[in-house]
CSV table of C-alpha atoms in Angstrom, one decimal:
chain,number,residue,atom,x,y,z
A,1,UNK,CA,116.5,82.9,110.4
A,2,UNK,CA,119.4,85.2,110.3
A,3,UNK,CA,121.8,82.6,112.0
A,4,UNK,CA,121.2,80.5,109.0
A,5,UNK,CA,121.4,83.2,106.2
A,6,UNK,CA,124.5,84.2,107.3
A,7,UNK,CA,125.4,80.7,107.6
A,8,UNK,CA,124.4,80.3,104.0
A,9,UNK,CA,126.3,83.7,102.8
A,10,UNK,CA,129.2,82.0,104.3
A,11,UNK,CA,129.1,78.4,102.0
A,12,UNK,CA,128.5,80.7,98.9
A,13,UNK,CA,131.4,82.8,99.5
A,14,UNK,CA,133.5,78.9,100.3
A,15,UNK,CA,132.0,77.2,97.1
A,16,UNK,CA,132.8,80.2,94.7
A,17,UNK,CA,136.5,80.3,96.4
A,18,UNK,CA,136.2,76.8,95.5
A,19,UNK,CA,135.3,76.6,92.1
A,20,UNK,CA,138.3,79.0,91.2
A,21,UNK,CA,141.0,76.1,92.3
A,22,UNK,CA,142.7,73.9,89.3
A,23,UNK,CA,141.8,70.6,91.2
A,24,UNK,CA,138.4,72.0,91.3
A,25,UNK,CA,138.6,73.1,87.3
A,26,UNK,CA,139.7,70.0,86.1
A,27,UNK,CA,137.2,67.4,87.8
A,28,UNK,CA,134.1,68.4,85.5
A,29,UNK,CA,132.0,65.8,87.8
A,30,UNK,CA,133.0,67.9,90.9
A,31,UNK,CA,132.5,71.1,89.4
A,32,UNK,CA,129.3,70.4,88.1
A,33,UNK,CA,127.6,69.6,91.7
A,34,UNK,CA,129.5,72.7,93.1
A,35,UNK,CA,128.1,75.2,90.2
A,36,UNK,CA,124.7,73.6,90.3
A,37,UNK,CA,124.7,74.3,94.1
A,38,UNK,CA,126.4,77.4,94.0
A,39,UNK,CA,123.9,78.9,91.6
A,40,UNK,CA,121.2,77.7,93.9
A,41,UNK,CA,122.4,79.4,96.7
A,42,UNK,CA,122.9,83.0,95.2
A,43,UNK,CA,119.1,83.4,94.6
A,44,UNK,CA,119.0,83.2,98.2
A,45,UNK,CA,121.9,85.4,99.0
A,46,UNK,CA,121.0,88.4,96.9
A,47,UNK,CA,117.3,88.6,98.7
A,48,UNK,CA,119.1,88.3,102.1
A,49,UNK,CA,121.1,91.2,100.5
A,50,UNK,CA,118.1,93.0,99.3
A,51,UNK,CA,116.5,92.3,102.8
A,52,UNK,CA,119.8,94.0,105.1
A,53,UNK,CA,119.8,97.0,103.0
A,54,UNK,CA,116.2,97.5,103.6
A,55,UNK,CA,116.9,96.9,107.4
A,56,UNK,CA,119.6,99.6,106.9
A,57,UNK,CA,116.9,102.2,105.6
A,58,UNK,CA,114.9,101.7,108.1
A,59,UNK,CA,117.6,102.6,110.3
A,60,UNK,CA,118.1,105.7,108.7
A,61,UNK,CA,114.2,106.4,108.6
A,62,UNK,CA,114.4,106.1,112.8
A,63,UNK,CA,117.0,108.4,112.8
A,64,UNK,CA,115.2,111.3,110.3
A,65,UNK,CA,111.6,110.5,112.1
A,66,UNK,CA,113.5,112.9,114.8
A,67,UNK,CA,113.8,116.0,112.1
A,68,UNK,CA,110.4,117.7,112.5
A,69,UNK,CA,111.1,119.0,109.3
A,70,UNK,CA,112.1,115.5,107.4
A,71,UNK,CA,109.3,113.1,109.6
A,72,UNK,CA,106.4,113.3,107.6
A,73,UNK,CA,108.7,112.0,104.6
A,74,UNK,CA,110.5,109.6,106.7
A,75,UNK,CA,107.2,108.3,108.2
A,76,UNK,CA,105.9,107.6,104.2
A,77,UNK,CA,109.0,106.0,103.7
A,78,UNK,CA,108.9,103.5,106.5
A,79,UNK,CA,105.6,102.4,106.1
A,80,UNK,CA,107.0,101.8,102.6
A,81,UNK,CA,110.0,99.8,103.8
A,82,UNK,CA,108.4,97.7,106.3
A,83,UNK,CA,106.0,96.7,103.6
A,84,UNK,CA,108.9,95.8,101.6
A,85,UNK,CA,110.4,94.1,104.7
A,86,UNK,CA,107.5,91.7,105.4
A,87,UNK,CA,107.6,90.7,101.5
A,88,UNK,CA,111.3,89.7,101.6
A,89,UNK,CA,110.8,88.1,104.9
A,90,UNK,CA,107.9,85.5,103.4
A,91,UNK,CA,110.5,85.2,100.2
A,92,UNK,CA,113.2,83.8,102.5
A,93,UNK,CA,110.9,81.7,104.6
A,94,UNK,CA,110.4,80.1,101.4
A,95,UNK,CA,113.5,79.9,100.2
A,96,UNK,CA,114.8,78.3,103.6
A,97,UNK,CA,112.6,75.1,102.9
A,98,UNK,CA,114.3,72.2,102.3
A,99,UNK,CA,115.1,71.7,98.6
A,100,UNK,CA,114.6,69.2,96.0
A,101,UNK,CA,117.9,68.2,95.1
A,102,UNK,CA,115.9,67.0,92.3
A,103,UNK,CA,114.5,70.2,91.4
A,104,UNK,CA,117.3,71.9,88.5
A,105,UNK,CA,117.0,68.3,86.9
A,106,UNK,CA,115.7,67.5,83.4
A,107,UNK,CA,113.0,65.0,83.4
A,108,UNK,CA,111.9,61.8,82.1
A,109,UNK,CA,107.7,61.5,81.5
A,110,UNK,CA,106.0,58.5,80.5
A,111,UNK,CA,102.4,58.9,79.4
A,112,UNK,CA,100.3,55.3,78.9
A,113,UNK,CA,96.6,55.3,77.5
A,114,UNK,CA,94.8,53.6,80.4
A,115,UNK,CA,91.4,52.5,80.5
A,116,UNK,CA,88.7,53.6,77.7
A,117,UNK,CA,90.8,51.9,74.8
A,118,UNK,CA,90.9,53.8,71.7
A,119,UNK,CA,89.8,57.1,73.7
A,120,UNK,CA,92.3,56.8,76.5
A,121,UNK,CA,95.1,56.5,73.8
A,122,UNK,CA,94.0,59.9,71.9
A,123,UNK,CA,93.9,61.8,74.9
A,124,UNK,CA,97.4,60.1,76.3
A,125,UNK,CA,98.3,62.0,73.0
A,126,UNK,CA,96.4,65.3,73.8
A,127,UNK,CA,98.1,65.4,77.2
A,128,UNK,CA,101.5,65.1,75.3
A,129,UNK,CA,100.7,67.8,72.9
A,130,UNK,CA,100.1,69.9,76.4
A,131,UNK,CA,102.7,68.8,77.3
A,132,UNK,CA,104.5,69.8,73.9
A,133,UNK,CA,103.4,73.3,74.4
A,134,UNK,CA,103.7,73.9,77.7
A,135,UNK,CA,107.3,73.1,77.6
A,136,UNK,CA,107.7,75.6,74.5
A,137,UNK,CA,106.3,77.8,76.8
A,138,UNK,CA,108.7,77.8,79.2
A,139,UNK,CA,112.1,77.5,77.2
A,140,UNK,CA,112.4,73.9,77.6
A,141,UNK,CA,113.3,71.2,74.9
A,142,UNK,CA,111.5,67.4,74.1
A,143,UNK,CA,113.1,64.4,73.0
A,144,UNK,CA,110.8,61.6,72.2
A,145,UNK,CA,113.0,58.5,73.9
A,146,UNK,CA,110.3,55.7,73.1
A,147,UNK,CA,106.5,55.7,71.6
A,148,UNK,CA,104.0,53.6,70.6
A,149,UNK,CA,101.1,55.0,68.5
A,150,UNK,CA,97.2,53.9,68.9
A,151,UNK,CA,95.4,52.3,66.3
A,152,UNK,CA,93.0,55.6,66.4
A,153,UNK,CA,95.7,58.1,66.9
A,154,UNK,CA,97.6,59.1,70.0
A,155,UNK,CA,99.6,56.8,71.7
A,156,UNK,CA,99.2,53.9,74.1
A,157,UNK,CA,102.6,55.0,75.6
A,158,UNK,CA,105.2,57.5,74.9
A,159,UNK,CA,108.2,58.1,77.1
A,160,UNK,CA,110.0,61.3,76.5
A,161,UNK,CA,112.5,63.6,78.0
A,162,UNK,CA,112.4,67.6,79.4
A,163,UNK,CA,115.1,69.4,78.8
A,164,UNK,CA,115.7,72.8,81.3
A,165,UNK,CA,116.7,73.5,84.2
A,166,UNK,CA,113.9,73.7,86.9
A,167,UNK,CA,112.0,70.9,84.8
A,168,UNK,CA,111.6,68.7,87.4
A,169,UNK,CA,110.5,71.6,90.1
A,170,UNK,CA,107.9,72.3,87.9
A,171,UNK,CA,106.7,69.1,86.3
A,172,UNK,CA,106.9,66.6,89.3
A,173,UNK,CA,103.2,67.0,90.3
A,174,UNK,CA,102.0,65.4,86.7
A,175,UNK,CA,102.4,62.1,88.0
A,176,UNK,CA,99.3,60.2,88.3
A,177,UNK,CA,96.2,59.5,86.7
A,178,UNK,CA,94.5,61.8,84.6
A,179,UNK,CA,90.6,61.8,83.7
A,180,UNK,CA,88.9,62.6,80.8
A,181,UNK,CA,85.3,63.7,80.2
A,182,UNK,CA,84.0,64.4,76.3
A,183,UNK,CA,82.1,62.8,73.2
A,184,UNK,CA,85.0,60.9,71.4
A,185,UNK,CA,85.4,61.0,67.9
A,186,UNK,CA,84.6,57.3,67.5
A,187,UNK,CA,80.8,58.2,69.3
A,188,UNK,CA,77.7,58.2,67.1
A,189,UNK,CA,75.6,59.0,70.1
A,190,UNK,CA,77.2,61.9,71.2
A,191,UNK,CA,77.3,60.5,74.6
A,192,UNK,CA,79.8,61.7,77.1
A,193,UNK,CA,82.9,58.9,77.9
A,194,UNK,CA,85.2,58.7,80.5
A,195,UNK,CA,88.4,57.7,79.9
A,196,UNK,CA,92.4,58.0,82.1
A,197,UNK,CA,95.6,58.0,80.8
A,198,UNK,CA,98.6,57.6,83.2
A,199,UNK,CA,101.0,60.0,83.7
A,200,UNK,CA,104.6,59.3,85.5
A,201,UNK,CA,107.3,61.8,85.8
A,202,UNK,CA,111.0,61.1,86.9
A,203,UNK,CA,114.0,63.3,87.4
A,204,UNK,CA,116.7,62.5,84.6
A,205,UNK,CA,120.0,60.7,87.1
A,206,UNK,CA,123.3,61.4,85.3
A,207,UNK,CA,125.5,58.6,85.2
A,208,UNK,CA,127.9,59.6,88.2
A,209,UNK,CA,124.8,60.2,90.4
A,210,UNK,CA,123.4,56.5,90.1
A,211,UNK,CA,125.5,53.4,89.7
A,212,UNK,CA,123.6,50.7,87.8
A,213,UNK,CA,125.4,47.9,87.8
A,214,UNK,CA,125.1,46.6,84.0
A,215,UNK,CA,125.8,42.9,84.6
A,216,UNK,CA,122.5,42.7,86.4
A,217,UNK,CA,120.6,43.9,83.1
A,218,UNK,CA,119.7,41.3,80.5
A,219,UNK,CA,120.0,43.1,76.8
A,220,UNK,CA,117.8,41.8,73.8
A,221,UNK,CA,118.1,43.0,70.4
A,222,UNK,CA,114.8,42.5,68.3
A,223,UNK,CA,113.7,43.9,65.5
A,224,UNK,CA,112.1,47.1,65.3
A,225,UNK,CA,108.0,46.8,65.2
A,226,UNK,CA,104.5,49.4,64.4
A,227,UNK,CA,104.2,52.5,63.0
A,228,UNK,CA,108.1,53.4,62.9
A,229,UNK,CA,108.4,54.3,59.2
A,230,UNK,CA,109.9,52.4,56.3
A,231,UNK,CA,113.3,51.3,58.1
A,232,UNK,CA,112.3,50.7,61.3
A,233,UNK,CA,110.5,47.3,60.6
A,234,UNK,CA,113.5,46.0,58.6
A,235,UNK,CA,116.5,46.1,61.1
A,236,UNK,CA,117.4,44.4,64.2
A,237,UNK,CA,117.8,48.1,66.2
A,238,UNK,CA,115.2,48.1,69.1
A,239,UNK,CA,116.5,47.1,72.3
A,240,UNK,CA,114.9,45.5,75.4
A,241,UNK,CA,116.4,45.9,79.1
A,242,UNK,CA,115.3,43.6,81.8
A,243,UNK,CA,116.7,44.8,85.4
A,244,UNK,CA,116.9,40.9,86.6
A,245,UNK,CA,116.5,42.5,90.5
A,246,UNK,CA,113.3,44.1,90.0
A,247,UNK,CA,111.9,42.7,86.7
A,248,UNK,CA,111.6,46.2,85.2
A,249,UNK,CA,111.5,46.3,81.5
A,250,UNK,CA,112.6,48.9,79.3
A,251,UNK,CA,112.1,48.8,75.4
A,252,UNK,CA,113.3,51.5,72.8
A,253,UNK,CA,112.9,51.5,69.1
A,254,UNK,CA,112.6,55.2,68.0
A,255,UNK,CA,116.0,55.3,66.7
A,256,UNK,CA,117.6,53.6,63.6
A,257,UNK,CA,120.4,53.2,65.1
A,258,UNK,CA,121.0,50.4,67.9
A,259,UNK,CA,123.7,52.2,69.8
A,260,UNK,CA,121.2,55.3,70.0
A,261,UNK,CA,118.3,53.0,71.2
A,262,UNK,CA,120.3,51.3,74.1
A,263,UNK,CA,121.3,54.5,75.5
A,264,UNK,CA,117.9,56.0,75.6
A,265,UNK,CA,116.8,52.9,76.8
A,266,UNK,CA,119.4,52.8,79.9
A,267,UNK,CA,118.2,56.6,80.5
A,268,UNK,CA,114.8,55.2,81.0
A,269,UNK,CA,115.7,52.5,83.4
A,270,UNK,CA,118.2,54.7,85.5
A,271,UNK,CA,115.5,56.7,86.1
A,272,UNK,CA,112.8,54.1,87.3
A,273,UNK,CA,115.4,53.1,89.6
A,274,UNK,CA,116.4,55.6,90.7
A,275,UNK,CA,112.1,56.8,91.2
A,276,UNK,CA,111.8,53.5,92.7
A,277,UNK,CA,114.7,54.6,95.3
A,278,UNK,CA,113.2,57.6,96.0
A,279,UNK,CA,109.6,56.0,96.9
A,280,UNK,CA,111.2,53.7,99.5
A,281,UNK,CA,113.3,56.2,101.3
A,282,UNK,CA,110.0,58.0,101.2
A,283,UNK,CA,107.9,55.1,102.9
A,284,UNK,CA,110.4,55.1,105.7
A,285,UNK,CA,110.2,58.6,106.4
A,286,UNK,CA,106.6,58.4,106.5
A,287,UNK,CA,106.3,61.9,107.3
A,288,UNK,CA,107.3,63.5,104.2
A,289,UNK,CA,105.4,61.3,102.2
A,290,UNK,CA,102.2,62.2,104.2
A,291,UNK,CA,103.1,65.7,103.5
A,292,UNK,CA,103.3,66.0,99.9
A,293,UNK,CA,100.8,66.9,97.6
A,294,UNK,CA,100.1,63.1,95.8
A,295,UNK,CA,101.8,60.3,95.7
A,296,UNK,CA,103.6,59.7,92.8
A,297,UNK,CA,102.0,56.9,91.9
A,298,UNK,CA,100.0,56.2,88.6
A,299,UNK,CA,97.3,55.2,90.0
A,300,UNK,CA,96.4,58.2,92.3
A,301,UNK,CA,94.0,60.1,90.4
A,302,UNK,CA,94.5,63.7,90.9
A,303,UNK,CA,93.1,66.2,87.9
A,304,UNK,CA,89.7,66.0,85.7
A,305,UNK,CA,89.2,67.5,82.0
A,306,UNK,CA,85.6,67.9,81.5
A,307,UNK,CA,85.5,69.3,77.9
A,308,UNK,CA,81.7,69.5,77.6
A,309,UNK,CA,82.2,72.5,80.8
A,310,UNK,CA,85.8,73.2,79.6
A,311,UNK,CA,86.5,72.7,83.4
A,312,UNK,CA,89.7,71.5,84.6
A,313,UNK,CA,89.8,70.2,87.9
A,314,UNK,CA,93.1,68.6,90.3
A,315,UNK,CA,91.2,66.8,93.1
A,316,UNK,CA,94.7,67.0,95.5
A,317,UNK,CA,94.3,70.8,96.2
A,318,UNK,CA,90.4,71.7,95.4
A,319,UNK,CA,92.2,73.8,92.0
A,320,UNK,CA,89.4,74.5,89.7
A,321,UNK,CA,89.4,76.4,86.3
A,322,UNK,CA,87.1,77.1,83.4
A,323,UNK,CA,90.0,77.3,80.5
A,324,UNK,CA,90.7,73.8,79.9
A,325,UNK,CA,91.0,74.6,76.1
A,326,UNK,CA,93.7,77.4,77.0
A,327,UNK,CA,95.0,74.8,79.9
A,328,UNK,CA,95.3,72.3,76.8
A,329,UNK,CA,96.9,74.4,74.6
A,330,UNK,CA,100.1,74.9,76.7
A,331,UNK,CA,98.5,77.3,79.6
A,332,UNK,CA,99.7,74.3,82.6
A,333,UNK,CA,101.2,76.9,84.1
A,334,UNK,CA,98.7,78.3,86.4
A,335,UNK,CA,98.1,74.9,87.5
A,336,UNK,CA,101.4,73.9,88.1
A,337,UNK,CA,101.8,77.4,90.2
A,338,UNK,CA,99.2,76.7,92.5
A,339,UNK,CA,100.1,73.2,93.2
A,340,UNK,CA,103.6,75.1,94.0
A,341,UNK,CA,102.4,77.7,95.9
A,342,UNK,CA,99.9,75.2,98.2
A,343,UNK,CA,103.0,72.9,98.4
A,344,UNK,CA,105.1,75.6,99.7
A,345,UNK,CA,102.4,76.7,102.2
A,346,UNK,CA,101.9,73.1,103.5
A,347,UNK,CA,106.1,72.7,103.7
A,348,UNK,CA,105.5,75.7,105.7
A,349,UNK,CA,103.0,75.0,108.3
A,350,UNK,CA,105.2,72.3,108.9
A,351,UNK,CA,108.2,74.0,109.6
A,352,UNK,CA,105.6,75.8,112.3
């Protein structure tokens, strides 16, 4: 381990030498990946810092454990430091596991009402008012990039982006299906439904990252349809994308403007393409795939909200709590940590 933190102190020192250099300084592309990785890097170096100066204590606690008159002291003090010692040590076994190159990026989330009709729309629009809070939480920003409202309320799909870095370290276990259990609104009976909405969650791929090679996209131009506001339905703005290659479609209407909704809409089909890249190198590994905590895919179904209980449940790690109305109200983060934390612990026992 100490092999490779030194090695590790040694690229820090070579990329911040780097990023001082005019050629460096004037390729914003280059000095964007260096920064990012850079940055990544000194959270690692100042523990491994923190971790030698304790091993330099310890040192000097040895040494005063041979003063009659200082060892009681110095034997307080190293129990102290080896405590400290065996924390840091887990914190850079951690921080040694391979990284997400995906992990500082913003995120794209689509959100689809799935079966239980009207129901499965409403609570597609509960999970993105979660999802609204939850990122407020955390000091990240929305941008709605395409939505289509239900005839009951909510949405039968909404795409939107997360803004912040770490977004995607913390949001990429959404993706799946999500289960619903309560009386709807539209129930006389007062009977308990069930109902799913569909969640999928992609890393945001800047431009210079993927290549999408524009002559193999059809563009349409239509006009602008549903619940869009008074201009929307009267000008040819909304945009349709049809990757010919893999037949994926991508439609945006949200913004007056067409420019605007071609752009979002290209966001959203760089990063299906770029999700759908991801999935096959997965599949060939095999391994890794085995090893992560779901799939990916929408149709995985991997968390239950009972409201009748106000249980929340995510059936991939056995997580169980009894605040779904806090969860709801933008409290995702003590889900999302423990799907971290059993992640990291899985990563882990396979490093062993």
């Amino acid at each position: 381990m100490i092999d490779r933190l030194e090695s590790i102190v040694n690229k820090y020192n070579e990329l911040t030498s780097e990023l001082s250099k005019p050629e460096i300084i004037s390729d914003i592309k280059k000095m964007t990946e260096i920064s990012k990785e850079q940055r990544r890097l000194e959270g690692i170096v100042n523990v491994y810092n923190d971790y030698k100066k304790v091993l330099s204590d310890l040192d000097e606690c040895k040494e005063l454990l041979k003063d009659k008159e200082m060892a009681e002291f110095a034997h307080e003090e190293q129990v102290s430091l080896e405590k400290r010692k065996s924390e840091l040590e887990s914190e850079l076994e951690v921080m040694l596991l391979p990284h997400d190159p995906n992990d500082d990026k913003n995120v794209i989330v689509e959100i689809r009402g799935a079966a239980g009709g009207d129901e499965a729309n409403i609570f597609a629009g509960d999970l993105f008012d979660m999802y609204q809070k939850y990122a407020n939480n955390e000091g990240f920003k929305i941008e709605i990039l395409e939505s289509e409202e239900g005839t009951a309320g909510g949405f039968t799909n909404i795409s939107f982006m997360v803004k912040g870095e770490g977004a995607y370290s913390k949001l990429k276990y959404e993706s799946g299906s999500h289960r619903v259990q309560r009386v709807p609104a539209t129930e006389s009976q007062g009977r308990v439904h069930t109902s799913t909405a569909t969640v999928l969650v992609m890393p945001e791929v800047p431009d210079f990252e993927y290549e999408l090679d524009e002559n193999e996209v059809r563009v349409d131009i239509t006009r602008s349809s549903g619940c869009g506001g008074q201009g929307v339905n009267t000008t040819d703005s909304a945009v349709r994308l049809t990757h010919i290659p893999t037949g994926i479609i991508v439609y945006s209407q949200t913004e007056r403007s067409q420019i605007k909704n071609k752009e979002k809409a290209f966001k959203i089909l760089r990063a299906r393409l770029y999700d759908l890249k991801l999935r096959e190198q997965e599949e060939a590994i095999g391994a890794e795939r085995r090893s992560k905590i779901g799939t990916g895919d929408r149709s995985e179904k991997i968390r239950t909200y009972n409201y009748p209980q106000n249980r929340l449940t995510d059936h991939r790690i056995g997580f169980t709590s009894m605040n779904l109305d806090r969860i709801m109200d933008g409290e995702l983060g003590v889900v999302i940590n423990a799907l971290i934390n059993e992640d990291q612990k899985r990563k882990l026992e396979n490093n062993e």
